[in-house]
Every structure is written in C-alpha cells, then in structure tokens.
Coordinates of C-alpha atoms and ligand atoms in Angstrom, one line a residue:
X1 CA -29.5 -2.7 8.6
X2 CA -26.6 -5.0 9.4
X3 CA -23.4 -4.0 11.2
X4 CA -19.7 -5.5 11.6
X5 CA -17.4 -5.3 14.1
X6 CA -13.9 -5.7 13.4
X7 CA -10.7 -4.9 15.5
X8 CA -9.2 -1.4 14.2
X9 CA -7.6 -1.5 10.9
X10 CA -4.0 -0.9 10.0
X11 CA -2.7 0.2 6.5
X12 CA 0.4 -1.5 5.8
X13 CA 0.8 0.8 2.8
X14 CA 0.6 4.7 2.6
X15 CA 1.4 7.7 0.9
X16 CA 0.9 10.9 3.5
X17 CA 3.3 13.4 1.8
X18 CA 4.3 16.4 3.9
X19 CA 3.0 20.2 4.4
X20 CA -0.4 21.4 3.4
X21 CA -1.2 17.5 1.3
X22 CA -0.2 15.8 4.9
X23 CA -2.6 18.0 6.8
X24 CA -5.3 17.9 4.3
X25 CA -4.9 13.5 4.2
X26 CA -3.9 13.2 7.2
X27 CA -7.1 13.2 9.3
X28 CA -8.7 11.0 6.0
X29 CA -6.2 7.6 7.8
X30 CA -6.7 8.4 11.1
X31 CA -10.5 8.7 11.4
X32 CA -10.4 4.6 10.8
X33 CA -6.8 3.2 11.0
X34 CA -4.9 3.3 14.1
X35 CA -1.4 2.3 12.5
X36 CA -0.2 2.7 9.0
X37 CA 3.3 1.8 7.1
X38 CA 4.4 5.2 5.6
X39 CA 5.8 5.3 2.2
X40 CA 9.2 7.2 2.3
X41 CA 9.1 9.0 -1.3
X42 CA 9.4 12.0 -0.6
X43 CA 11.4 14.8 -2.6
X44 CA 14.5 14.7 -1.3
X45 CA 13.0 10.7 -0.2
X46 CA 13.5 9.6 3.5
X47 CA 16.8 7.8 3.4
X48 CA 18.7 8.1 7.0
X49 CA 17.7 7.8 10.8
X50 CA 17.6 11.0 11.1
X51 CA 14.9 11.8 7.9
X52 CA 12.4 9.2 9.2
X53 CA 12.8 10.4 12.8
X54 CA 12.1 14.6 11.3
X55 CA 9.1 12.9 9.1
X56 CA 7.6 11.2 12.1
X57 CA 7.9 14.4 14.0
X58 CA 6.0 16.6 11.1
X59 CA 3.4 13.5 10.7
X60 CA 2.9 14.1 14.6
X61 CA 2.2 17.7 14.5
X62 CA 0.2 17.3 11.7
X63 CA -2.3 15.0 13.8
X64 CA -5.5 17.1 14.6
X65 CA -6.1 17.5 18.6
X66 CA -8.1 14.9 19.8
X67 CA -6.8 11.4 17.0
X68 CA -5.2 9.1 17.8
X69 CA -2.6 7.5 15.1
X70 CA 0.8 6.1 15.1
X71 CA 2.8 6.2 12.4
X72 CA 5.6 3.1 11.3
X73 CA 8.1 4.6 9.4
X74 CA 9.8 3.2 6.4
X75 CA 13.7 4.2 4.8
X76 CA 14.1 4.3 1.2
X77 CA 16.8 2.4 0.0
X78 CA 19.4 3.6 -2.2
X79 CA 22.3 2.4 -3.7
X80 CA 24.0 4.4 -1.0
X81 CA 22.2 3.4 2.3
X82 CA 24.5 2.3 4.9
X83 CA 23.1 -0.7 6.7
X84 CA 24.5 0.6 10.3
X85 CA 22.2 3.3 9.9
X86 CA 19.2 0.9 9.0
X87 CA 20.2 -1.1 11.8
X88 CA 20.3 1.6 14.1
X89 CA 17.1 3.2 13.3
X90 CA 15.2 -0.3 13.3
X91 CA 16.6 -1.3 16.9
X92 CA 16.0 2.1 18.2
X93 CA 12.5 1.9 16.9
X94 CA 12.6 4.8 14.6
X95 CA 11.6 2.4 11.6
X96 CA 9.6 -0.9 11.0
X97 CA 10.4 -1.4 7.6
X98 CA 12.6 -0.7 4.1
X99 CA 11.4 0.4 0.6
X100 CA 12.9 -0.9 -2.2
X101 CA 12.1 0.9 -5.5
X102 CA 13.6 -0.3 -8.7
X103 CA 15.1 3.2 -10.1
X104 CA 12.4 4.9 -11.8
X105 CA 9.6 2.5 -11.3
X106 CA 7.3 5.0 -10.2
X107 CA 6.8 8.6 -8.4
X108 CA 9.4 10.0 -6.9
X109 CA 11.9 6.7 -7.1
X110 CA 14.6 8.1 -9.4
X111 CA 16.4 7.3 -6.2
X112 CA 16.3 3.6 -6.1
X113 CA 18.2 1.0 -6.9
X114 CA 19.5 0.3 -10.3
X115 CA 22.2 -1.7 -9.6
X116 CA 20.6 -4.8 -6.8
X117 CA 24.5 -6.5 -6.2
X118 CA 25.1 -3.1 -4.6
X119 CA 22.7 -3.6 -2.0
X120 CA 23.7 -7.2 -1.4
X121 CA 25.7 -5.8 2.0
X122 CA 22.2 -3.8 3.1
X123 CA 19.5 -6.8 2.6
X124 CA 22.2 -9.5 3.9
X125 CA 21.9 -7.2 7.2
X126 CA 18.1 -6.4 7.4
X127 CA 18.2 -10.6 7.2
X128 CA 20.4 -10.5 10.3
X129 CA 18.0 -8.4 12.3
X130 CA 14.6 -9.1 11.1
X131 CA 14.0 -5.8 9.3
X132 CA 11.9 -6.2 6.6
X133 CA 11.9 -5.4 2.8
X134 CA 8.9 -3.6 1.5
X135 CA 9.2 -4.0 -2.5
X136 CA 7.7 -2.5 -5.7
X137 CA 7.7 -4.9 -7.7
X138 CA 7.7 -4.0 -11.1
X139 CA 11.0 -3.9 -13.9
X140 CA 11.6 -0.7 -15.4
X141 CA 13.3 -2.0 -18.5
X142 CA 11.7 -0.2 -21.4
X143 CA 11.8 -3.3 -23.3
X144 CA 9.4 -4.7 -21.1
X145 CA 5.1 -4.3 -21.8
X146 CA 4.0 -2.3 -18.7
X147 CA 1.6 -5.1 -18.4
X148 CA 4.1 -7.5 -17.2
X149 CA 6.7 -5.7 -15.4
X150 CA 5.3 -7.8 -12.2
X151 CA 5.5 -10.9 -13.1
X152 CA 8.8 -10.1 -15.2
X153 CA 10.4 -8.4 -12.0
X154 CA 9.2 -11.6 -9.8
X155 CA 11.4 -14.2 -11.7
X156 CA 13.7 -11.8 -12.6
X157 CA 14.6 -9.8 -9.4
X158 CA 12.7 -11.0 -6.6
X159 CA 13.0 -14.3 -6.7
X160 CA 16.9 -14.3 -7.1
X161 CA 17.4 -11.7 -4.3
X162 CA 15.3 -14.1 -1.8
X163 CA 17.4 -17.2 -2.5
X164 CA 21.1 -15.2 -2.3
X165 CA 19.4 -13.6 0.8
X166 CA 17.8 -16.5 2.9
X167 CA 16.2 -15.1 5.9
X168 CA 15.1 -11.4 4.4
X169 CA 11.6 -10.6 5.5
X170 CA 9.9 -9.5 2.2
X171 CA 6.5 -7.5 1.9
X172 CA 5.6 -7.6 -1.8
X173 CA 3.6 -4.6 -2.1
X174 CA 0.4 -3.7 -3.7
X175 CA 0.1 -6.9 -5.7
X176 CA -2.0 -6.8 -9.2
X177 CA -1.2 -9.9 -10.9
X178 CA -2.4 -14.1 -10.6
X179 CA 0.7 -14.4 -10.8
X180 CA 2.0 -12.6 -7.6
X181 CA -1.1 -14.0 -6.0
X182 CA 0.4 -17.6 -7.0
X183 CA 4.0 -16.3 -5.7
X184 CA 3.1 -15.7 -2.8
X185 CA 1.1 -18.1 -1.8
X186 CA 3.5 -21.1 -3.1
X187 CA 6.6 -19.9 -2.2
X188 CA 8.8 -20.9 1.3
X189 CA 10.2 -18.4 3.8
X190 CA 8.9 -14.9 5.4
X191 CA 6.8 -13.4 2.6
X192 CA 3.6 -11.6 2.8
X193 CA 1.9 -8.9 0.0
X194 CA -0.6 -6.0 0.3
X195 CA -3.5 -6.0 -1.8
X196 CA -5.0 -2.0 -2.5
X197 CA -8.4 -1.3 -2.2
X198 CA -8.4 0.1 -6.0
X199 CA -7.0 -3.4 -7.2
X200 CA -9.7 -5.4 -5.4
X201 CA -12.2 -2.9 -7.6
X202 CA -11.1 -2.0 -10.9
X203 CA -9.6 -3.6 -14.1
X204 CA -7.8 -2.1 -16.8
X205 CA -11.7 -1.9 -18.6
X206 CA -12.8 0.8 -16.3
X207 CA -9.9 2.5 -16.6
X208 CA -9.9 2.9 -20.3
X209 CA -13.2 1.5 -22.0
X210 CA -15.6 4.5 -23.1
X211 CA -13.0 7.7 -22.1
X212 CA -9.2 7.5 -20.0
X213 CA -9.9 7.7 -16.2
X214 CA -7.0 9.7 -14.6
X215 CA -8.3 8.8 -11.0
X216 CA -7.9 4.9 -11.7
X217 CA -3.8 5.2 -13.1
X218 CA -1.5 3.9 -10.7
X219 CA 1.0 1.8 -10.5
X220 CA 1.8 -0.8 -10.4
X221 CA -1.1 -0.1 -13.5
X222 CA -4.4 -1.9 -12.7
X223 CA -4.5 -5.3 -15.3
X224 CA -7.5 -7.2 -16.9
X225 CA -10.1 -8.6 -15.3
X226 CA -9.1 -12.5 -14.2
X227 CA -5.9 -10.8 -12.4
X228 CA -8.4 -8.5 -10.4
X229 CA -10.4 -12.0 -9.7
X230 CA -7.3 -13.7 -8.5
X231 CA -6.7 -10.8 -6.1
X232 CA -10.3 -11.0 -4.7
X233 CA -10.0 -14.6 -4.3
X234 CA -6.7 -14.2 -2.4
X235 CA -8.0 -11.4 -0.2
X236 CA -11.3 -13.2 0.6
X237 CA -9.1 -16.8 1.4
X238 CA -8.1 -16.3 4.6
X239 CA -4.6 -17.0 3.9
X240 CA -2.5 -14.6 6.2
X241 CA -0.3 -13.8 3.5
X242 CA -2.6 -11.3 2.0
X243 CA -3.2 -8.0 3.5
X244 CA -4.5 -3.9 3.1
X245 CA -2.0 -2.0 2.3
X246 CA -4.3 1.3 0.3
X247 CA -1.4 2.5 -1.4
X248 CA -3.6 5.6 -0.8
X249 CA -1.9 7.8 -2.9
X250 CA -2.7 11.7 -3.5
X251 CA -2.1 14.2 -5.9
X252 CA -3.9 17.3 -6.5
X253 CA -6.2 17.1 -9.4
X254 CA -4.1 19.3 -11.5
X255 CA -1.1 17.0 -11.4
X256 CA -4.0 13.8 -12.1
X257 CA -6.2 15.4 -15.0
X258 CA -3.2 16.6 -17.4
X259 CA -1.5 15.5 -20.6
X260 CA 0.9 13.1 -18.2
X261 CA -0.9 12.4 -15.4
X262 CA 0.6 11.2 -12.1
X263 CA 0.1 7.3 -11.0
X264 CA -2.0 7.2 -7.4
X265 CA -5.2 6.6 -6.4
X266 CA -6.3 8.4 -3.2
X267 CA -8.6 6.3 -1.2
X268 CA -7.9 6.7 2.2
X269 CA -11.8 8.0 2.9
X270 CA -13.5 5.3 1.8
X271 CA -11.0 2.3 1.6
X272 CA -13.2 0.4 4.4
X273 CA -16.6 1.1 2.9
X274 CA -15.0 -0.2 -0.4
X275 CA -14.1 -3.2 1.4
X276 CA -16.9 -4.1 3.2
X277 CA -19.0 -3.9 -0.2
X278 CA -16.0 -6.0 -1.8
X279 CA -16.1 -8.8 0.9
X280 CA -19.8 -8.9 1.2
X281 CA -20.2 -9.5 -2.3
X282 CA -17.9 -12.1 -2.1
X283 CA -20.2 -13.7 0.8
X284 CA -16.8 -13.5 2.9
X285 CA -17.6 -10.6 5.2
X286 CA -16.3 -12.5 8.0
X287 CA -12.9 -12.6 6.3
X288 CA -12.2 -8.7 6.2
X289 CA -11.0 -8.0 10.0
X290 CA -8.2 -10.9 9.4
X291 CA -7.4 -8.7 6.0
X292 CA -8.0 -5.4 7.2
X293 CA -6.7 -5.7 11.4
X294 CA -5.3 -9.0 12.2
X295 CA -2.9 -10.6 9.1
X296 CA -1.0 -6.8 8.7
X297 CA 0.2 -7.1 11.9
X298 CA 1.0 -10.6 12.0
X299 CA 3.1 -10.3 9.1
X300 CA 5.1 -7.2 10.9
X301 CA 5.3 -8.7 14.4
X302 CA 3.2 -7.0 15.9
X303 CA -0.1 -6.7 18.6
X304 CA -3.5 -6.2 16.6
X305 CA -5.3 -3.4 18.0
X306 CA -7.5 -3.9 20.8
X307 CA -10.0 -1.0 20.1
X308 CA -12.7 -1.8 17.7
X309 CA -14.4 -0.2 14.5
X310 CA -18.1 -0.8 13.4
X311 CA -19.2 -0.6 10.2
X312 CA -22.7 -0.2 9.0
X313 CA -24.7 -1.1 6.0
X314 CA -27.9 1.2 4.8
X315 CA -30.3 -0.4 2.2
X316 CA -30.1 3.3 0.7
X317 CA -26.3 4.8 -0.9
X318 CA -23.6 6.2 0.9
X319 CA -22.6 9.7 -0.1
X320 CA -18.8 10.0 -0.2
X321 CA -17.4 13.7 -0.9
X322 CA -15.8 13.2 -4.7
X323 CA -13.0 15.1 -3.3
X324 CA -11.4 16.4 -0.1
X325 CA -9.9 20.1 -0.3
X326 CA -6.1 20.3 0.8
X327 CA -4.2 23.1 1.1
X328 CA -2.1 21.6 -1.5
X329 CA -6.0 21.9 -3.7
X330 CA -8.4 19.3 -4.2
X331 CA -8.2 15.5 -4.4
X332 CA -10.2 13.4 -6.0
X333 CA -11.7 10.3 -3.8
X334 CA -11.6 7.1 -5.2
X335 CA -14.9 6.4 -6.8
X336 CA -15.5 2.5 -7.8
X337 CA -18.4 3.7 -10.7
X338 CA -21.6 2.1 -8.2
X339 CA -23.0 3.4 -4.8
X340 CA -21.9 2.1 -1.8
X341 CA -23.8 1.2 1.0
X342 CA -21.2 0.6 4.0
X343 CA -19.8 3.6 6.7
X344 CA -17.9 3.2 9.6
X345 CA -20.1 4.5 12.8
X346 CA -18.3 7.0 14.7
Ligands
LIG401 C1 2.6 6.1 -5.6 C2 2.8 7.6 -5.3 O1 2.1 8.4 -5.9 O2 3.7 7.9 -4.5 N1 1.9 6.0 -6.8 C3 1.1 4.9 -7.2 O3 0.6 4.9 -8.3 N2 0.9 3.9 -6.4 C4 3.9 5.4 -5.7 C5 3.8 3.9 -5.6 O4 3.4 3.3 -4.6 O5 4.1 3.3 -6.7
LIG402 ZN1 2.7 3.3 -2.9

C-alpha cells in the first residue's frame, strides 16, 4: 500500500451545466477539487456580469450541505461583448477568466467569434488589466482535416492575436497536439495550457480500433498515439506551463450513444485516480501535485490550497460506478479500458 499526499487540486477547466446535470455533477468536483474554472457554454451562454454572477449563484445552491467548493467564473466572448463589462466583472471579482470559442468549434459555441478583428477592442483591454483569455483552439474551416484544426488554428489565429495583442494572458485549453506542447513551451510572454485527463489516456486507436467509442469523442478529438506521448511528457516535465484542466464534460447517455453523438468526456469522478495511475507509470508521481494543485494556480495568480488530499494505491482494482445517475439521466464515467488502482481517502 503506498499513499500520496498532495495539496487540494484545482480544475482549471470544467463543464457543470445548470439544473438537474449541475446537481447530479456537481458533488462529482467537489468531493476532490476545492476550486475549478467554469466553462460559460451554456444555452443562452454566460456573456454579461450579471449572467456569471446568476450562474455562480445557482452553482452555490447547487452545493450539497456540508462541501466546500468555490467556483471561478468564466464570460463567453462574443462578437458583441463590451469590454467595460469584462472589466467590471473581473475587478469586482465576479470572473477570473474569458472564453474564446471560434464560432462553431464545438458544443454550444455558435456564439463565438467568427470575425477575431472585432474583438481586437475586448482582448486589447483584458491585456490592460490582466484578465486572461481561455482559448479553444481549433479552426472551424471545413476545408480543414479535423485532425489539424490545432495546430492550423495555432499559426493561424493564436499566434497573430498574441503578437497584435502584447501583454494578453492566454490559457490554451485542453491541448492534444506535439505541436501545442512545442507552442507552449517555446514561446515568450504569459502563456500556459491545460492538459485533460482523457488526453493523457487515450489515442484516436481506442477510440475507433475494433467498434466507435462514444464516451472517448470530444473535442478538441483525441489524435494518434506520439501526440498523446508528447502530452504525457509535458505533463510529467515539471514545466509550470502545463496544467489539469478535465474538460469534464457531461451529457446524458442518450445525447452520447446516438447517430450524432455529442463531444465530452465526463470524468470528474475519477480524473485523480486516472492521474495518479498516469504519473506513476511515468515513474513521475512526485510531479502530479505541481500539475494537479500548484502550476493551475500559478498560472491564474493565485494561493494554492492549503488543505491536503491523500491518495491511496491497493495492489487489488478500484471499482468506479460506470455511470453516475442525474436527474438529467445517466452519465457515463470515463473508463481508460484497464483497472485502476488509485482512490482518494476521505
Ligand atoms: C465540451 C462540452 O461538451 O461543452 N465538449 C468537449 O468535447 N470538450 C465543449 C468543449 O470544451 O469543447
Ligand atoms: Zn471544455
């Protein structure tokens, strides 16, 4: 039996949705993360002061008696958003962060931007103040192989909007390429990326060799098997620039196992079992609390929590639920295809 203590975790990347799915994933974050960077797309998404103030509220009451969990809220920003508003809600404390999603990139982003000159005025100002751009970064152009909408929309839209906008604070989220790996870690200014749990574990081979796995599409889509090696090898380094964001995502299994399935993995339950068993077999285990608890909050400006977690590891399996039951109906856990052998004590 071995155990590992690690500062509390944070997840600088999440998906918590609102009514019966909030309640039901809710309590999934909070049993192991104190903190977590909440995805704004909701339907209508979180664009003004006022939305992410109402959403924090509803995330609140949705806590069960007795957790403990803070919420950071994140805008979503449209071609619209009025940067006195961002600026208000960041100094007032509302918000911690901005999403960017490229118009129709994903779920719920027909809201984004199509057009990046017309935010020019927005990210000049989030420069100003420190606020800090949370990206997707993936094209949408349908000329371009899903396959390389990352490294397409790195030279073609991040890169450019970080040299007009010097200063601008940029999160590149949920990275699944060498190439974002080799982005980030070569590149001058305030830049840092989240890496998913799912990414760390999966290729596109386990997604599609011997049947299609709904529970393993996401996006951005998981890619072949020396991209998922560069991401292990970034998370493992020690370099601060690499961090947990889940981008625990849920559906109901109806919306996942269908003729046009919805992209998200939901891991929230597991995500630091996963971990431990990635790390350890990396022989880095002593990396994971600057991954999971101190390099997220670094990044953000921010204290690392001083309460702890301890996680455990049994010679014998781990049963994890295969899904957790939501008022909203079931959800599928993310399974990695092997046992684990890692829980956090209580
Ligand atoms: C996310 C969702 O379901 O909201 N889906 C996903 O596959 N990651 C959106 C996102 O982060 O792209
Ligand atoms: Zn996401």
């Amino acid at each position: 039996m071995t155990t590992l203590t690690l500062r509390r975790p944070d997840d600088w990347h999440l998906h918590l949705r609102d009514g019966a799915m909030l309640e039901g994933v809710l309590p999934e974050t909070a049993r192991h993360f104190a903190r977590a960077i909440i995805m704004p797309n909701l339907v209508p998404p979180v664009v003004r002061s006022t939305d992410a103030q109402a959403y924090r509220d509803r995330i609140d009451a949705a806590l069960p008696a007795g957790m403990t969990f803070t919420p950071l809220m994140t805008l979503y920003l449209t071609e619209d958003s009025d940067p006195d508003d961002f600026a208000t809600a960041y100094e007032s404390g509302v918000i911690n962060a901005v999403k960017l999603y490229p118009a129709g990139a994903t779920t719920n982003s027909a809201s984004g931007v199509r057009d990046f000159d017309k935010v020019r005025p927005v990210l000049e100002r989030m420069a100003e103040i420190g606020l800090t751009l949370c990206v997707h970064g993936e094209v949408t152009d349908p000329d371009i192989d899903i396959f390389d909408r990352e490294a397409v929309f790195i030279d073609r839209v991040l890169d450019p909007i970080r040299r007009a906008t010097p200063g601008l604070r940029v999160t590149m989220e949920h990275i699944t390429t060498s190439d974002a790996v080799d982005y980030v870690t070569d590149t001058a200014g305030h830049i840092g990326a989240t890496i998913t749990t799912h990414h760390l574990m999966i290729n596109r081979n386990h997604m599609l060799v011997g049947g299609i796995r709904p529970h393993y599409y996401c996006l951005p889509v998981v890619k072949r098997a020396t991209h998922q090696q560069a991401l292990r090898k970034a998370a493992v380094s020690g370099n601060p620039r690499f961090f947990l964001g889940t981008d625990s995502a849920p559906h109901t299994d109806d919306n996942k196992e269908t003729a046009c399935g919805c992209a998200g993995v939901f891991s929230a339950s597991n995500t630091m079992a996963c971990l431990a068993h990635v790390f350890e077999e990396e022989g880095a285990l002593d990396k994971l609390e600057g991954f999971a608890s101190l390099f997220g909050p670094a990044h953000y400006g921010l204290e690392p929590n001083v309460e702890t977690i301890t996680l455990e590891r049994s010679d014998e399996a781990i049963p994890y639920p295969a899904k957790i039951e939501t008022g909203a109906g079931p959800v599928t856990l993310f399974d990695p295809g092997h046992p684990l052998h890692w829980r956090v004590l209580d």
